[in-house]
Amino acid sequence: MNIALIAHDTKKELMVQFCIAYCGILSKHRLCATGTTGKMVAEATGLSIQRYLSGSQGGDQQIAARISCNEIDLLLFFRDPISAKPHEPNEMNLLRLCDVHNIPVATNIATAEALIHSLERGDLDWRDIVNPTR
């Protein structure tokens, strides 16, 4: 599966800790991330991560483009719901695209853990049935 990682500044350390905890599962999949998040996770875990621009420079839009092209299977997007972001409309577009393309998305650690355990059990393989060209 192709898994995208995005984290707001206040959630980057949480993303790193999550990826450390689930490194064994994540290592079996192809990962991509926005710039700083990808760098921090790769340095902490040794995981191979395709890095895009930072979110504020358009990295979230690069991931959105991959979602639009059916190249992302799962999005882990640790958002800070308290602080307003200057590029928040892009975030809503990203989440809308996940809904349009039926991409499982987690915006917090509780949902991310549910999805990662589901991934480990093979419960997310339904995407191959729905779209066998993936």
Tab-separated table of C-alpha atoms in Angstrom:
chain	number	residue	atom	x	y	z
A	1	MET	CA	0.000	0.000	0.000
A	2	ASN	CA	0.999	3.608	-0.547
A	3	ILE	CA	0.736	5.526	2.712
A	4	ALA	CA	1.027	9.311	2.967
A	5	LEU	CA	2.131	11.051	6.164
A	6	ILE	CA	1.377	14.678	7.004
A	7	ALA	CA	1.627	16.386	10.397
A	8	HIS	CA	1.145	19.945	11.550
A	9	ASP	CA	4.116	21.432	13.396
A	10	THR	CA	2.601	20.767	16.839
A	11	LYS	CA	1.904	17.130	15.863
A	12	LYS	CA	5.190	16.211	14.175
A	13	GLU	CA	6.694	14.649	17.285
A	14	LEU	CA	3.510	12.618	17.765
A	15	MET	CA	3.842	11.378	14.165
A	16	VAL	CA	7.468	10.429	14.814
A	17	GLN	CA	6.514	8.495	17.955
A	18	PHE	CA	3.648	6.800	16.101
A	19	CYS	CA	5.987	5.736	13.288
A	20	ILE	CA	8.570	4.448	15.771
A	21	ALA	CA	5.874	2.373	17.481
A	22	TYR	CA	4.554	0.954	14.209
A	23	CYS	CA	7.792	0.858	12.224
A	24	GLY	CA	7.493	-2.891	11.630
A	25	ILE	CA	4.115	-2.496	9.934
A	26	LEU	CA	4.984	0.685	8.056
A	27	SER	CA	8.217	-0.821	6.701
A	28	LYS	CA	6.149	-3.260	4.614
A	29	HIS	CA	4.562	-0.404	2.655
A	30	ARG	CA	5.580	2.518	0.438
A	31	LEU	CA	5.639	5.783	2.374
A	32	CYS	CA	5.565	9.385	1.271
A	33	ALA	CA	5.326	12.543	3.346
A	34	THR	CA	5.510	16.270	3.319
A	35	GLY	CA	9.082	17.545	3.679
A	36	THR	CA	9.767	18.149	7.349
A	37	THR	CA	7.514	15.358	8.567
A	38	GLY	CA	9.198	12.906	6.213
A	39	LYS	CA	12.655	14.018	7.270
A	40	MET	CA	11.889	13.691	10.974
A	41	VAL	CA	10.253	10.271	10.609
A	42	ALA	CA	13.024	8.923	8.356
A	43	GLU	CA	15.750	10.105	10.740
A	44	ALA	CA	14.010	8.603	13.776
A	45	THR	CA	13.002	5.284	12.202
A	46	GLY	CA	15.269	4.594	9.232
A	47	LEU	CA	12.160	4.094	7.088
A	48	SER	CA	12.445	4.881	3.397
A	49	ILE	CA	10.149	7.835	2.697
A	50	GLN	CA	9.576	9.721	-0.532
A	51	ARG	CA	9.595	13.352	0.553
A	52	TYR	CA	7.677	16.173	-1.049
A	53	LEU	CA	7.796	19.880	-0.308
A	54	SER	CA	6.843	21.075	3.146
A	55	GLY	CA	3.115	21.576	3.585
A	56	SER	CA	3.297	25.356	3.508
A	57	GLN	CA	5.229	25.192	0.219
A	58	GLY	CA	2.727	22.872	-1.457
A	59	GLY	CA	3.658	19.402	-0.222
A	60	ASP	CA	0.093	18.723	0.870
A	61	GLN	CA	-1.024	19.667	-2.649
A	62	GLN	CA	1.528	17.246	-4.131
A	63	ILE	CA	0.033	14.483	-1.997
A	64	ALA	CA	-3.471	15.630	-3.005
A	65	ALA	CA	-2.438	15.211	-6.641
A	66	ARG	CA	-1.339	11.634	-5.930
A	67	ILE	CA	-4.681	10.981	-4.244
A	68	SER	CA	-6.461	12.341	-7.335
A	69	CYS	CA	-4.447	9.941	-9.502
A	70	ASN	CA	-5.309	6.950	-7.253
A	71	GLU	CA	-1.699	6.618	-6.102
A	72	ILE	CA	-2.351	6.863	-2.340
A	73	ASP	CA	-4.143	4.129	-0.394
A	74	LEU	CA	-4.076	5.554	3.129
A	75	LEU	CA	-3.507	9.009	4.608
A	76	LEU	CA	-2.274	9.666	8.131
A	77	PHE	CA	-2.747	13.403	8.677
A	78	PHE	CA	-2.105	14.470	12.253
A	79	ARG	CA	-3.839	17.836	12.443
A	80	ASP	CA	-3.783	20.494	15.125
A	81	PRO	CA	-7.480	21.327	15.515
A	82	ILE	CA	-6.813	24.279	17.839
A	83	SER	CA	-4.511	26.572	15.865
A	84	ALA	CA	-5.760	28.102	12.605
A	85	LYS	CA	-3.442	27.502	9.652
A	86	PRO	CA	-2.826	29.894	6.761
A	87	HIS	CA	-3.196	27.049	4.217
A	88	GLU	CA	-6.257	25.465	5.868
A	89	PRO	CA	-8.394	25.585	2.692
A	90	ASN	CA	-5.837	23.208	1.108
A	91	GLU	CA	-6.350	20.841	4.023
A	92	MET	CA	-10.087	20.758	3.454
A	93	ASN	CA	-9.446	20.008	-0.219
A	94	LEU	CA	-7.143	17.153	0.786
A	95	LEU	CA	-9.805	15.656	3.054
A	96	ARG	CA	-12.474	16.157	0.364
A	97	LEU	CA	-10.308	14.260	-2.139
A	98	CYS	CA	-9.966	11.390	0.324
A	99	ASP	CA	-13.758	11.245	0.526
A	100	VAL	CA	-14.147	11.423	-3.268
A	101	HIS	CA	-11.578	8.666	-3.878
A	102	ASN	CA	-12.593	6.554	-0.869
A	103	ILE	CA	-9.192	6.834	0.842
A	104	PRO	CA	-9.070	5.867	4.527
A	105	VAL	CA	-7.775	8.867	6.481
A	106	ALA	CA	-6.797	9.386	10.107
A	107	THR	CA	-6.547	12.892	11.514
A	108	ASN	CA	-5.640	11.831	15.050
A	109	ILE	CA	-3.660	9.096	16.745
A	110	ALA	CA	-6.688	7.085	17.895
A	111	THR	CA	-7.948	6.654	14.327
A	112	ALA	CA	-4.409	6.129	13.037
A	113	GLU	CA	-3.926	3.232	15.446
A	114	ALA	CA	-7.249	1.698	14.392
A	115	LEU	CA	-6.223	1.952	10.726
A	116	ILE	CA	-2.711	0.615	11.273
A	117	HIS	CA	-4.052	-2.421	13.141
A	118	SER	CA	-6.604	-2.933	10.376
A	119	LEU	CA	-3.788	-2.698	7.840
A	120	GLU	CA	-1.757	-5.280	9.766
A	121	ARG	CA	-4.700	-7.690	9.779
A	122	GLY	CA	-5.237	-7.202	6.044
A	123	ASP	CA	-8.640	-5.568	6.466
A	124	LEU	CA	-7.763	-2.705	4.096
A	125	ASP	CA	-7.141	-4.993	1.128
A	126	TRP	CA	-10.699	-4.242	-0.045
A	127	ARG	CA	-9.214	-1.434	-2.180
A	128	ASP	CA	-7.630	-4.073	-4.423
A	129	ILE	CA	-11.035	-5.637	-4.964
A	130	VAL	CA	-12.718	-2.302	-5.719
A	131	ASN	CA	-9.886	-1.112	-7.997
A	132	PRO	CA	-7.671	-4.007	-9.134
A	133	THR	CA	-5.426	-1.705	-11.228
A	134	ARG	CA	-3.836	-0.220	-8.087
